[in-house]
């Protein structure tokens, strides 16, 4: 089993990355969250999930273990395959996804391409209890949205403003999330101002 690959990042697209290790190039399918995290990096370390079927052998790469953990949880739900799980993780950050499942927010899940109401409800039913034990919750990354409604408002409004300014949703979410982790007391204006410097 491959735990991770570490080496030179030789190719990068929004859906795939090629990492060269000891002269071998590993092609990995990635999410937009991982793509954003890899921007501008000459070398990288990606955690791996191997999907082995009779007709295909596919490697999925993740910038951190938390995203891989969520991918495996999503993949365990009936009707959600590897590519659908990757699509969900491209549309929502790991913290947003856990927040949506934990608060039973069907509408947020339905914003993901290919996810209808029934699938969104199935994800919530199967994963609500499981996501509570993920390291994402343990690490306190869910303070936006559950413990702090005011922080959730700042988070949502800042993303809305930046999206209207033309920035892509996935990297915008990550930057806003990072800023609010640094200082949960930031106002919407401060978050937008600092985010503009990082995007």
Short mmCIF file of N, CA and C in Angstrom, two decimals:
data_model
loop_
_atom_site.label_atom_id
_atom_site.label_comp_id
_atom_site.label_asym_id
_atom_site.label_seq_id
_atom_site.Cartn_x
_atom_site.Cartn_y
_atom_site.Cartn_z
N UNK A 1 0.85 -1.20 0.00
CA UNK A 1 0.00 0.00 0.00
C UNK A 1 0.88 1.24 0.00
N UNK A 2 0.54 2.20 -0.83
CA UNK A 2 1.27 3.46 -0.90
C UNK A 2 0.65 4.43 0.12
N UNK A 3 1.45 4.90 1.07
CA UNK A 3 0.96 5.85 2.07
C UNK A 3 1.02 7.28 1.53
N UNK A 4 2.16 7.63 0.93
CA UNK A 4 2.29 8.95 0.32
C UNK A 4 3.39 8.91 -0.73
N UNK A 5 3.39 9.92 -1.60
CA UNK A 5 4.48 10.10 -2.54
C UNK A 5 5.08 11.49 -2.29
N UNK A 6 6.41 11.55 -2.37
CA UNK A 6 7.10 12.80 -2.09
C UNK A 6 8.17 13.00 -3.14
N UNK A 7 8.16 14.16 -3.79
CA UNK A 7 9.16 14.41 -4.81
C UNK A 7 8.87 15.68 -5.59
N UNK A 8 9.43 15.75 -6.79
CA UNK A 8 9.27 16.95 -7.62
C UNK A 8 7.88 16.95 -8.28
N UNK A 9 7.23 18.08 -8.19
CA UNK A 9 5.92 18.25 -8.82
C UNK A 9 6.16 18.65 -10.28
N UNK A 10 6.04 17.70 -11.19
CA UNK A 10 6.41 17.97 -12.58
C UNK A 10 5.24 18.45 -13.44
N UNK A 11 4.02 18.08 -13.05
CA UNK A 11 2.83 18.54 -13.78
C UNK A 11 1.72 18.80 -12.79
N UNK A 12 0.92 19.84 -13.07
CA UNK A 12 -0.20 20.17 -12.18
C UNK A 12 -1.34 20.78 -12.98
N UNK A 13 -2.52 20.18 -12.86
CA UNK A 13 -3.76 20.73 -13.42
C UNK A 13 -4.78 20.74 -12.30
N UNK A 14 -5.94 21.39 -12.49
CA UNK A 14 -6.95 21.40 -11.41
C UNK A 14 -7.45 20.02 -11.01
N UNK A 15 -7.22 18.99 -11.83
CA UNK A 15 -7.73 17.66 -11.50
C UNK A 15 -6.63 16.60 -11.34
N UNK A 16 -5.39 16.94 -11.66
CA UNK A 16 -4.34 15.92 -11.57
C UNK A 16 -2.97 16.53 -11.27
N UNK A 17 -2.11 15.66 -10.72
CA UNK A 17 -0.73 16.07 -10.44
C UNK A 17 0.18 14.90 -10.76
N UNK A 18 1.38 15.21 -11.25
CA UNK A 18 2.38 14.18 -11.47
C UNK A 18 3.56 14.49 -10.55
N UNK A 19 3.88 13.52 -9.69
CA UNK A 19 4.99 13.68 -8.75
C UNK A 19 6.07 12.67 -9.11
N UNK A 20 7.29 13.19 -9.35
CA UNK A 20 8.39 12.30 -9.73
C UNK A 20 9.17 11.89 -8.49
N UNK A 21 9.24 10.57 -8.27
CA UNK A 21 9.98 10.00 -7.14
C UNK A 21 11.00 9.00 -7.68
N UNK A 22 12.27 9.28 -7.50
CA UNK A 22 13.34 8.38 -7.95
C UNK A 22 13.18 7.97 -9.41
N UNK A 23 12.87 8.93 -10.25
CA UNK A 23 12.77 8.67 -11.68
C UNK A 23 11.45 8.11 -12.14
N UNK A 24 10.51 7.88 -11.23
CA UNK A 24 9.18 7.38 -11.59
C UNK A 24 8.15 8.49 -11.38
N UNK A 25 7.36 8.75 -12.41
CA UNK A 25 6.31 9.77 -12.30
C UNK A 25 4.99 9.15 -11.90
N UNK A 26 4.46 9.55 -10.76
CA UNK A 26 3.16 9.04 -10.29
C UNK A 26 2.07 10.03 -10.66
N UNK A 27 1.09 9.56 -11.42
CA UNK A 27 -0.05 10.41 -11.78
C UNK A 27 -1.15 10.24 -10.76
N UNK A 28 -1.58 11.34 -10.14
CA UNK A 28 -2.59 11.28 -9.10
C UNK A 28 -3.78 12.19 -9.43
N UNK A 29 -4.96 11.70 -9.17
CA UNK A 29 -6.17 12.52 -9.30
C UNK A 29 -6.30 13.34 -8.02
N UNK A 30 -6.54 14.63 -8.16
CA UNK A 30 -6.60 15.52 -6.98
C UNK A 30 -7.87 16.37 -6.99
N UNK A 31 -8.17 16.96 -5.85
CA UNK A 31 -9.30 17.88 -5.73
C UNK A 31 -8.80 19.31 -5.95
N UNK A 32 -9.74 20.24 -6.07
CA UNK A 32 -9.35 21.65 -6.23
C UNK A 32 -8.69 22.18 -4.96
N UNK A 33 -9.08 21.64 -3.81
CA UNK A 33 -8.45 22.07 -2.55
C UNK A 33 -6.96 21.73 -2.57
N UNK A 34 -6.64 20.52 -3.01
CA UNK A 34 -5.23 20.11 -3.11
C UNK A 34 -4.52 20.90 -4.20
N UNK A 35 -5.20 21.12 -5.32
CA UNK A 35 -4.63 21.91 -6.41
C UNK A 35 -4.22 23.30 -5.91
N UNK A 36 -5.11 23.94 -5.14
CA UNK A 36 -4.82 25.28 -4.61
C UNK A 36 -3.63 25.25 -3.66
N UNK A 37 -3.57 24.20 -2.84
CA UNK A 37 -2.47 24.10 -1.88
C UNK A 37 -1.12 23.86 -2.56
N UNK A 38 -1.15 23.28 -3.76
CA UNK A 38 0.10 22.96 -4.47
C UNK A 38 0.60 24.09 -5.36
N UNK A 39 -0.20 25.12 -5.55
CA UNK A 39 0.17 26.21 -6.44
C UNK A 39 1.55 26.77 -6.08
N UNK A 40 2.41 26.82 -7.08
CA UNK A 40 3.72 27.45 -6.90
C UNK A 40 4.76 26.62 -6.16
N UNK A 41 4.43 25.36 -5.86
CA UNK A 41 5.39 24.52 -5.12
C UNK A 41 6.18 23.64 -6.10
N UNK A 42 7.52 23.68 -6.03
CA UNK A 42 8.32 22.83 -6.92
C UNK A 42 8.32 21.36 -6.47
N UNK A 43 8.19 21.15 -5.16
CA UNK A 43 8.18 19.80 -4.59
C UNK A 43 6.94 19.65 -3.71
N UNK A 44 6.52 18.41 -3.50
CA UNK A 44 5.35 18.22 -2.67
C UNK A 44 5.33 16.82 -2.05
N UNK A 45 4.45 16.67 -1.09
CA UNK A 45 4.17 15.37 -0.47
C UNK A 45 2.66 15.18 -0.50
N UNK A 46 2.20 14.14 -1.17
CA UNK A 46 0.77 13.89 -1.27
C UNK A 46 0.43 12.54 -0.63
N UNK A 47 -0.56 12.57 0.24
CA UNK A 47 -1.06 11.32 0.82
C UNK A 47 -1.92 10.62 -0.23
N UNK A 48 -1.85 9.31 -0.24
CA UNK A 48 -2.41 8.55 -1.37
C UNK A 48 -3.52 7.59 -0.94
N UNK A 49 -4.51 7.47 -1.80
CA UNK A 49 -5.48 6.37 -1.70
C UNK A 49 -5.45 5.64 -3.04
N UNK A 50 -5.26 4.34 -2.97
CA UNK A 50 -5.23 3.52 -4.19
C UNK A 50 -6.62 2.93 -4.43
N UNK A 51 -7.17 3.21 -5.61
CA UNK A 51 -8.47 2.63 -5.99
C UNK A 51 -8.20 1.55 -7.03
N UNK A 52 -8.35 0.31 -6.61
CA UNK A 52 -8.03 -0.82 -7.50
C UNK A 52 -9.31 -1.55 -7.88
N UNK A 53 -9.59 -1.56 -9.18
CA UNK A 53 -10.76 -2.29 -9.69
C UNK A 53 -10.29 -3.23 -10.79
N UNK A 54 -11.18 -4.09 -11.26
CA UNK A 54 -10.83 -5.03 -12.32
C UNK A 54 -10.39 -4.30 -13.59
N UNK A 55 -11.03 -3.14 -13.84
CA UNK A 55 -10.79 -2.44 -15.10
C UNK A 55 -9.92 -1.19 -14.96
N UNK A 56 -9.50 -0.86 -13.74
CA UNK A 56 -8.72 0.38 -13.57
C UNK A 56 -7.91 0.36 -12.29
N UNK A 57 -6.81 1.11 -12.31
CA UNK A 57 -5.98 1.32 -11.13
C UNK A 57 -5.73 2.82 -11.05
N UNK A 58 -6.29 3.46 -10.03
CA UNK A 58 -6.23 4.92 -9.95
C UNK A 58 -5.67 5.35 -8.61
N UNK A 59 -4.79 6.36 -8.64
CA UNK A 59 -4.24 6.93 -7.42
C UNK A 59 -4.89 8.28 -7.17
N UNK A 60 -5.41 8.48 -5.97
CA UNK A 60 -5.93 9.77 -5.56
C UNK A 60 -4.95 10.40 -4.59
N UNK A 61 -4.62 11.68 -4.80
CA UNK A 61 -3.65 12.36 -3.96
C UNK A 61 -4.29 13.47 -3.14
N UNK A 62 -3.81 13.63 -1.90
CA UNK A 62 -4.38 14.61 -0.98
C UNK A 62 -3.27 15.38 -0.28
N UNK A 63 -3.47 16.68 -0.15
CA UNK A 63 -2.45 17.53 0.46
C UNK A 63 -2.29 17.22 1.95
N UNK A 64 -3.37 16.80 2.61
CA UNK A 64 -3.25 16.44 4.02
C UNK A 64 -4.09 15.20 4.34
N UNK A 65 -3.83 14.62 5.50
CA UNK A 65 -4.51 13.39 5.89
C UNK A 65 -6.01 13.60 6.13
N UNK A 66 -6.36 14.81 6.59
CA UNK A 66 -7.77 15.09 6.88
C UNK A 66 -8.62 14.98 5.62
N UNK A 67 -8.10 15.51 4.52
CA UNK A 67 -8.87 15.43 3.27
C UNK A 67 -8.99 13.97 2.82
N UNK A 68 -7.91 13.21 2.97
CA UNK A 68 -7.98 11.80 2.60
C UNK A 68 -8.98 11.05 3.47
N UNK A 69 -9.00 11.37 4.75
CA UNK A 69 -9.94 10.72 5.67
C UNK A 69 -11.39 10.98 5.25
N UNK A 70 -11.66 12.22 4.87
CA UNK A 70 -13.02 12.56 4.41
C UNK A 70 -13.34 11.87 3.09
N UNK A 71 -12.36 11.79 2.22
CA UNK A 71 -12.56 11.11 0.93
C UNK A 71 -12.98 9.66 1.17
N UNK A 72 -12.31 8.99 2.09
CA UNK A 72 -12.62 7.59 2.38
C UNK A 72 -14.02 7.45 3.00
N UNK A 73 -14.39 8.40 3.83
CA UNK A 73 -15.74 8.38 4.40
C UNK A 73 -16.79 8.57 3.31
N UNK A 74 -16.56 9.54 2.43
CA UNK A 74 -17.50 9.78 1.33
C UNK A 74 -17.61 8.55 0.44
N UNK A 75 -16.47 7.94 0.17
CA UNK A 75 -16.40 6.78 -0.71
C UNK A 75 -17.12 5.56 -0.12
N UNK A 76 -17.31 5.57 1.20
CA UNK A 76 -17.97 4.44 1.87
C UNK A 76 -19.49 4.50 1.75
N UNK A 77 -20.00 5.66 1.30
CA UNK A 77 -21.45 5.82 1.17
C UNK A 77 -21.92 5.23 -0.16
N UNK A 78 -22.97 4.46 -0.12
CA UNK A 78 -23.52 3.82 -1.32
C UNK A 78 -23.84 4.87 -2.38
N UNK A 79 -23.35 4.63 -3.60
CA UNK A 79 -23.63 5.53 -4.71
C UNK A 79 -22.62 6.66 -4.87
N UNK A 80 -21.64 6.74 -3.96
CA UNK A 80 -20.62 7.79 -4.06
C UNK A 80 -19.27 7.13 -4.37
N UNK A 81 -18.84 7.24 -5.60
CA UNK A 81 -17.56 6.66 -6.02
C UNK A 81 -16.42 7.64 -5.81
N UNK A 82 -15.23 7.22 -6.24
CA UNK A 82 -14.04 8.05 -6.05
C UNK A 82 -14.13 9.40 -6.73
N UNK A 83 -14.62 9.42 -7.97
CA UNK A 83 -14.68 10.70 -8.69
C UNK A 83 -15.74 11.63 -8.12
N UNK A 84 -16.85 11.06 -7.62
CA UNK A 84 -17.87 11.90 -6.99
C UNK A 84 -17.34 12.46 -5.68
N UNK A 85 -16.63 11.63 -4.92
CA UNK A 85 -16.03 12.10 -3.66
C UNK A 85 -15.04 13.23 -3.94
N UNK A 86 -14.27 13.08 -4.99
CA UNK A 86 -13.31 14.13 -5.35
C UNK A 86 -14.03 15.41 -5.77
N UNK A 87 -15.16 15.27 -6.48
CA UNK A 87 -15.96 16.43 -6.88
C UNK A 87 -16.47 17.19 -5.66
N UNK A 88 -16.93 16.43 -4.65
CA UNK A 88 -17.43 17.06 -3.43
C UNK A 88 -16.31 17.82 -2.73
N UNK A 89 -15.11 17.22 -2.68
CA UNK A 89 -13.97 17.86 -2.02
C UNK A 89 -13.38 18.99 -2.85
N UNK A 90 -13.78 19.08 -4.10
CA UNK A 90 -13.35 20.22 -4.93
C UNK A 90 -14.28 21.41 -4.71
N UNK A 91 -15.54 21.11 -4.42
CA UNK A 91 -16.53 22.18 -4.24
C UNK A 91 -16.52 22.74 -2.82
N UNK A 92 -16.19 21.89 -1.85
CA UNK A 92 -16.21 22.30 -0.44
C UNK A 92 -14.88 21.97 0.22
N UNK A 93 -14.44 22.84 1.11
CA UNK A 93 -13.23 22.51 1.88
C UNK A 93 -13.59 21.42 2.89
N UNK A 94 -12.60 20.69 3.41
CA UNK A 94 -12.91 19.67 4.41
C UNK A 94 -13.72 20.20 5.58
N UNK A 95 -13.36 21.38 6.10
CA UNK A 95 -14.10 21.95 7.24
C UNK A 95 -15.53 22.28 6.86
N UNK A 96 -15.73 22.83 5.66
CA UNK A 96 -17.08 23.16 5.20
C UNK A 96 -17.93 21.90 5.04
N UNK A 97 -17.31 20.85 4.52
CA UNK A 97 -18.03 19.60 4.30
C UNK A 97 -18.48 19.00 5.63
N UNK A 98 -17.57 18.95 6.60
CA UNK A 98 -17.92 18.41 7.91
C UNK A 98 -19.00 19.28 8.56
N UNK A 99 -18.88 20.58 8.38
CA UNK A 99 -19.87 21.52 8.92
C UNK A 99 -21.24 21.26 8.29
N UNK A 100 -21.26 21.10 6.97
CA UNK A 100 -22.54 20.86 6.26
C UNK A 100 -23.19 19.56 6.71
N UNK A 101 -22.38 18.52 6.87
CA UNK A 101 -22.93 17.23 7.31
C UNK A 101 -23.37 17.31 8.77
N UNK A 102 -22.54 17.93 9.59
CA UNK A 102 -22.85 18.03 11.03
C UNK A 102 -24.09 18.85 11.32
N UNK A 103 -24.36 19.87 10.49
CA UNK A 103 -25.53 20.72 10.70
C UNK A 103 -26.70 20.31 9.80
N UNK A 104 -26.52 19.19 9.09
CA UNK A 104 -27.55 18.65 8.19
C UNK A 104 -28.00 19.68 7.13
N UNK A 105 -27.00 20.35 6.57
CA UNK A 105 -27.28 21.39 5.57
C UNK A 105 -27.34 20.77 4.17
N UNK A 106 -28.52 20.30 3.80
CA UNK A 106 -28.72 19.64 2.51
C UNK A 106 -28.43 20.59 1.35
N UNK A 107 -28.82 21.85 1.51
CA UNK A 107 -28.67 22.83 0.41
C UNK A 107 -27.21 23.04 0.02
N UNK A 108 -26.33 23.10 1.03
CA UNK A 108 -24.90 23.27 0.74
C UNK A 108 -24.39 22.08 -0.07
N UNK A 109 -24.77 20.87 0.34
CA UNK A 109 -24.32 19.67 -0.36
C UNK A 109 -24.86 19.62 -1.78
N UNK A 110 -26.06 20.14 -1.98
CA UNK A 110 -26.67 20.13 -3.32
C UNK A 110 -26.01 21.12 -4.27
N UNK A 111 -25.18 22.02 -3.74
CA UNK A 111 -24.47 22.95 -4.63
C UNK A 111 -23.36 22.24 -5.40
N UNK A 112 -23.02 21.03 -4.96
CA UNK A 112 -21.99 20.24 -5.65
C UNK A 112 -22.59 19.62 -6.90
N UNK A 113 -21.89 19.78 -8.02
CA UNK A 113 -22.38 19.23 -9.28
C UNK A 113 -22.57 17.72 -9.18
N UNK A 114 -23.76 17.25 -9.57
CA UNK A 114 -24.05 15.82 -9.56
C UNK A 114 -24.63 15.30 -8.25
N UNK A 115 -24.73 16.17 -7.25
CA UNK A 115 -25.31 15.74 -5.96
C UNK A 115 -26.74 16.26 -5.85
N UNK A 116 -27.70 15.35 -5.90
CA UNK A 116 -29.10 15.71 -5.76
C UNK A 116 -29.53 15.64 -4.30
N UNK A 117 -30.80 15.92 -4.07
CA UNK A 117 -31.32 15.95 -2.70
C UNK A 117 -31.18 14.59 -2.02
N UNK A 118 -31.50 13.50 -2.72
CA UNK A 118 -31.45 12.17 -2.12
C UNK A 118 -30.03 11.78 -1.71
N UNK A 119 -29.08 12.08 -2.60
CA UNK A 119 -27.68 11.76 -2.28
C UNK A 119 -27.19 12.60 -1.11
N UNK A 120 -27.56 13.88 -1.11
CA UNK A 120 -27.16 14.77 -0.01
C UNK A 120 -27.71 14.25 1.32
N UNK A 121 -28.98 13.84 1.31
CA UNK A 121 -29.59 13.31 2.54
C UNK A 121 -28.92 12.00 2.98
N UNK A 122 -28.54 11.17 1.99
CA UNK A 122 -27.87 9.91 2.30
C UNK A 122 -26.51 10.18 2.94
N UNK A 123 -25.79 11.16 2.40
CA UNK A 123 -24.48 11.52 2.98
C UNK A 123 -24.63 11.91 4.44
N UNK A 124 -25.66 12.71 4.73
CA UNK A 124 -25.87 13.17 6.10
C UNK A 124 -26.22 12.01 7.02
N UNK A 125 -27.14 11.16 6.58
CA UNK A 125 -27.57 10.01 7.40
C UNK A 125 -26.40 9.09 7.72
N UNK A 126 -25.59 8.77 6.70
CA UNK A 126 -24.50 7.81 6.88
C UNK A 126 -23.28 8.40 7.60
N UNK A 127 -23.06 9.71 7.43
CA UNK A 127 -21.80 10.26 7.91
C UNK A 127 -21.89 11.20 9.10
N UNK A 128 -23.10 11.57 9.50
CA UNK A 128 -23.23 12.57 10.58
C UNK A 128 -22.47 12.16 11.83
N UNK A 129 -22.67 10.92 12.28
CA UNK A 129 -21.97 10.46 13.49
C UNK A 129 -20.49 10.22 13.24
N UNK A 130 -20.16 9.77 12.04
CA UNK A 130 -18.76 9.45 11.73
C UNK A 130 -17.88 10.70 11.67
N UNK A 131 -18.40 11.80 11.11
CA UNK A 131 -17.55 12.99 10.98
C UNK A 131 -17.23 13.61 12.32
N UNK A 132 -18.05 13.31 13.33
CA UNK A 132 -17.77 13.87 14.66
C UNK A 132 -16.47 13.33 15.24
N UNK A 133 -16.06 12.17 14.78
CA UNK A 133 -14.83 11.56 15.30
C UNK A 133 -13.62 11.81 14.41
N UNK A 134 -13.80 12.59 13.33
CA UNK A 134 -12.66 12.84 12.45
C UNK A 134 -11.68 13.81 13.10
N UNK A 135 -10.45 13.77 12.64
CA UNK A 135 -9.43 14.66 13.18
C UNK A 135 -9.74 16.11 12.86
N UNK A 136 -10.57 16.35 11.87
CA UNK A 136 -10.93 17.72 11.51
C UNK A 136 -11.69 18.36 12.65
N UNK A 137 -12.58 17.60 13.27
CA UNK A 137 -13.33 18.12 14.41
C UNK A 137 -12.42 18.21 15.62
N UNK A 138 -11.61 17.20 15.84
CA UNK A 138 -10.71 17.16 16.99
C UNK A 138 -9.75 18.34 16.96
N UNK A 139 -9.29 18.70 15.76
CA UNK A 139 -8.35 19.81 15.63
C UNK A 139 -9.00 21.16 15.80
N UNK A 140 -10.32 21.19 15.99
CA UNK A 140 -11.00 22.45 16.21
C UNK A 140 -11.23 23.26 14.96
N UNK A 141 -11.21 22.61 13.81
CA UNK A 141 -11.37 23.35 12.57
C UNK A 141 -12.83 23.69 12.27
N UNK A 142 -13.73 23.26 13.17
CA UNK A 142 -15.13 23.51 12.92
C UNK A 142 -15.68 24.66 13.74
N UNK A 143 -14.84 25.46 14.33
CA UNK A 143 -15.36 26.55 15.14
C UNK A 143 -16.19 27.49 14.29
N UNK A 144 -15.87 27.60 13.00
CA UNK A 144 -16.74 28.35 12.10
C UNK A 144 -18.01 27.54 11.94
N UNK A 145 -19.12 28.05 12.24
CA UNK A 145 -20.35 27.36 11.87
C UNK A 145 -21.01 26.62 13.00
N UNK A 146 -20.28 26.04 13.93
CA UNK A 146 -20.97 25.32 15.00
C UNK A 146 -20.90 26.12 16.29
N UNK A 147 -19.70 26.35 16.78
CA UNK A 147 -19.59 27.02 18.07
C UNK A 147 -19.71 28.53 17.94
N UNK A 148 -19.52 29.07 16.77
CA UNK A 148 -19.45 30.52 16.62
C UNK A 148 -20.28 30.99 15.43
N UNK A 149 -21.59 31.24 15.61
CA UNK A 149 -22.44 31.70 14.52
C UNK A 149 -21.96 33.01 13.92
N UNK A 150 -21.41 33.91 14.75
CA UNK A 150 -20.92 35.20 14.24
C UNK A 150 -19.76 34.97 13.28
N UNK A 151 -18.88 34.03 13.64
CA UNK A 151 -17.76 33.70 12.77
C UNK A 151 -18.23 33.12 11.46
N UNK A 152 -19.33 32.37 11.49
CA UNK A 152 -19.89 31.79 10.27
C UNK A 152 -20.39 32.89 9.34
N UNK A 153 -20.99 33.93 9.93
CA UNK A 153 -21.50 35.04 9.12
C UNK A 153 -20.35 35.75 8.43
N UNK A 154 -19.28 36.02 9.18
CA UNK A 154 -18.09 36.66 8.59
C UNK A 154 -17.53 35.80 7.47
N UNK A 155 -17.44 34.50 7.74
CA UNK A 155 -16.92 33.54 6.75
C UNK A 155 -17.75 33.59 5.46
N UNK A 156 -19.07 33.45 5.59
CA UNK A 156 -19.96 33.42 4.42
C UNK A 156 -19.94 34.74 3.65
N UNK A 157 -20.00 35.86 4.39
CA UNK A 157 -20.05 37.17 3.73
C UNK A 157 -18.73 37.49 3.02
N UNK A 158 -17.62 37.12 3.63
CA UNK A 158 -16.32 37.38 3.00
C UNK A 158 -16.17 36.58 1.71
N UNK A 159 -16.58 35.32 1.75
CA UNK A 159 -16.50 34.48 0.54
C UNK A 159 -17.41 35.04 -0.55
N UNK A 160 -18.60 35.46 -0.15
CA UNK A 160 -19.55 36.03 -1.12
C UNK A 160 -18.95 37.26 -1.80
N UNK A 161 -18.34 38.14 -0.98
CA UNK A 161 -17.74 39.37 -1.53
C UNK A 161 -16.59 39.06 -2.48
N UNK A 162 -15.72 38.12 -2.09
CA UNK A 162 -14.57 37.78 -2.92
C UNK A 162 -14.98 37.06 -4.20
N UNK A 163 -16.02 36.25 -4.12
CA UNK A 163 -16.53 35.56 -5.30
C UNK A 163 -17.08 36.57 -6.30
N UNK A 164 -17.78 37.58 -5.77
CA UNK A 164 -18.32 38.64 -6.66
C UNK A 164 -17.20 39.45 -7.31
N UNK A 165 -16.05 39.48 -6.65
CA UNK A 165 -14.90 40.18 -7.23
C UNK A 165 -14.18 39.34 -8.28
N UNK A 166 -14.66 38.09 -8.46
CA UNK A 166 -14.12 37.26 -9.54
C UNK A 166 -13.16 36.16 -9.11
N UNK A 167 -12.97 35.98 -7.81
CA UNK A 167 -12.05 34.94 -7.35
C UNK A 167 -12.77 33.59 -7.29
N UNK A 168 -12.03 32.52 -7.61
CA UNK A 168 -12.60 31.17 -7.63
C UNK A 168 -12.98 30.73 -6.21
N UNK A 169 -14.11 30.02 -6.07
CA UNK A 169 -14.61 29.64 -4.74
C UNK A 169 -13.65 28.79 -3.90
N UNK A 170 -13.04 27.76 -4.50
CA UNK A 170 -12.22 26.83 -3.70
C UNK A 170 -11.02 27.51 -3.02
N UNK A 171 -10.15 28.23 -3.78
CA UNK A 171 -9.03 28.90 -3.11
C UNK A 171 -9.49 30.00 -2.17
N UNK A 172 -10.62 30.66 -2.52
CA UNK A 172 -11.15 31.73 -1.67
C UNK A 172 -11.54 31.18 -0.31
N UNK A 173 -12.24 30.04 -0.31
CA UNK A 173 -12.65 29.43 0.96
C UNK A 173 -11.44 29.12 1.83
N UNK A 174 -10.39 28.56 1.20
CA UNK A 174 -9.21 28.17 1.98
C UNK A 174 -8.54 29.39 2.61
N UNK A 175 -8.40 30.47 1.85
CA UNK A 175 -7.74 31.67 2.36
C UNK A 175 -8.56 32.29 3.50
N UNK A 176 -9.87 32.39 3.30
CA UNK A 176 -10.74 32.97 4.34
C UNK A 176 -10.70 32.10 5.60
N UNK A 177 -10.74 30.82 5.41
CA UNK A 177 -10.69 29.89 6.54
C UNK A 177 -9.38 30.06 7.31
N UNK A 178 -8.26 30.16 6.59
CA UNK A 178 -6.95 30.34 7.23
C UNK A 178 -6.89 31.65 8.02
N UNK A 179 -7.46 32.71 7.44
CA UNK A 179 -7.45 34.01 8.12
C UNK A 179 -8.25 33.98 9.41
N UNK A 180 -9.41 33.32 9.38
CA UNK A 180 -10.23 33.25 10.58
C UNK A 180 -9.66 32.31 11.63
N UNK A 181 -8.81 31.38 11.19
CA UNK A 181 -8.11 30.55 12.17
C UNK A 181 -7.05 31.38 12.87
N UNK A 182 -6.39 32.27 12.09
CA UNK A 182 -5.35 33.13 12.65
C UNK A 182 -5.94 34.09 13.69
N UNK A 183 -7.10 34.66 13.35
CA UNK A 183 -7.77 35.58 14.28
C UNK A 183 -9.28 35.55 14.06
N UNK A 184 -10.00 34.80 14.90
CA UNK A 184 -11.46 34.69 14.74
C UNK A 184 -12.20 36.02 14.93
N UNK A 185 -11.49 37.04 15.45
CA UNK A 185 -12.14 38.33 15.71
C UNK A 185 -12.13 39.26 14.49
N UNK A 186 -11.52 38.84 13.38
CA UNK A 186 -11.50 39.69 12.19
C UNK A 186 -12.92 40.04 11.75
N UNK A 187 -13.09 41.28 11.28
CA UNK A 187 -14.37 41.70 10.70
C UNK A 187 -14.41 41.25 9.23
N UNK A 188 -15.59 41.37 8.61
CA UNK A 188 -15.72 41.01 7.19
C UNK A 188 -14.75 41.83 6.36
N UNK A 189 -14.69 43.14 6.65
CA UNK A 189 -13.81 44.04 5.89
C UNK A 189 -12.35 43.63 6.01
N UNK A 190 -11.94 43.29 7.22
CA UNK A 190 -10.54 42.87 7.43
C UNK A 190 -10.23 41.58 6.68
N UNK A 191 -11.15 40.62 6.75
CA UNK A 191 -10.93 39.34 6.07
C UNK A 191 -10.79 39.57 4.57
N UNK A 192 -11.69 40.37 4.00
CA UNK A 192 -11.64 40.64 2.55
C UNK A 192 -10.34 41.35 2.18
N UNK A 193 -9.97 42.33 2.97
CA UNK A 193 -8.74 43.10 2.71
C UNK A 193 -7.50 42.20 2.72
N UNK A 194 -7.38 41.37 3.76
CA UNK A 194 -6.21 40.48 3.86
C UNK A 194 -6.25 39.38 2.80
N UNK A 195 -7.44 38.91 2.50
CA UNK A 195 -7.58 37.85 1.49
C UNK A 195 -7.14 38.33 0.12
N UNK A 196 -7.43 39.58 -0.20
CA UNK A 196 -7.04 40.15 -1.50
C UNK A 196 -5.53 40.11 -1.69
N UNK A 197 -4.80 40.21 -0.57
CA UNK A 197 -3.33 40.17 -0.66
C UNK A 197 -2.80 38.76 -0.88
N UNK A 198 -3.60 37.76 -0.52
CA UNK A 198 -3.14 36.38 -0.61
C UNK A 198 -3.63 35.65 -1.86
N UNK A 199 -4.70 36.13 -2.43
CA UNK A 199 -5.27 35.45 -3.59
C UNK A 199 -4.58 35.85 -4.88
#
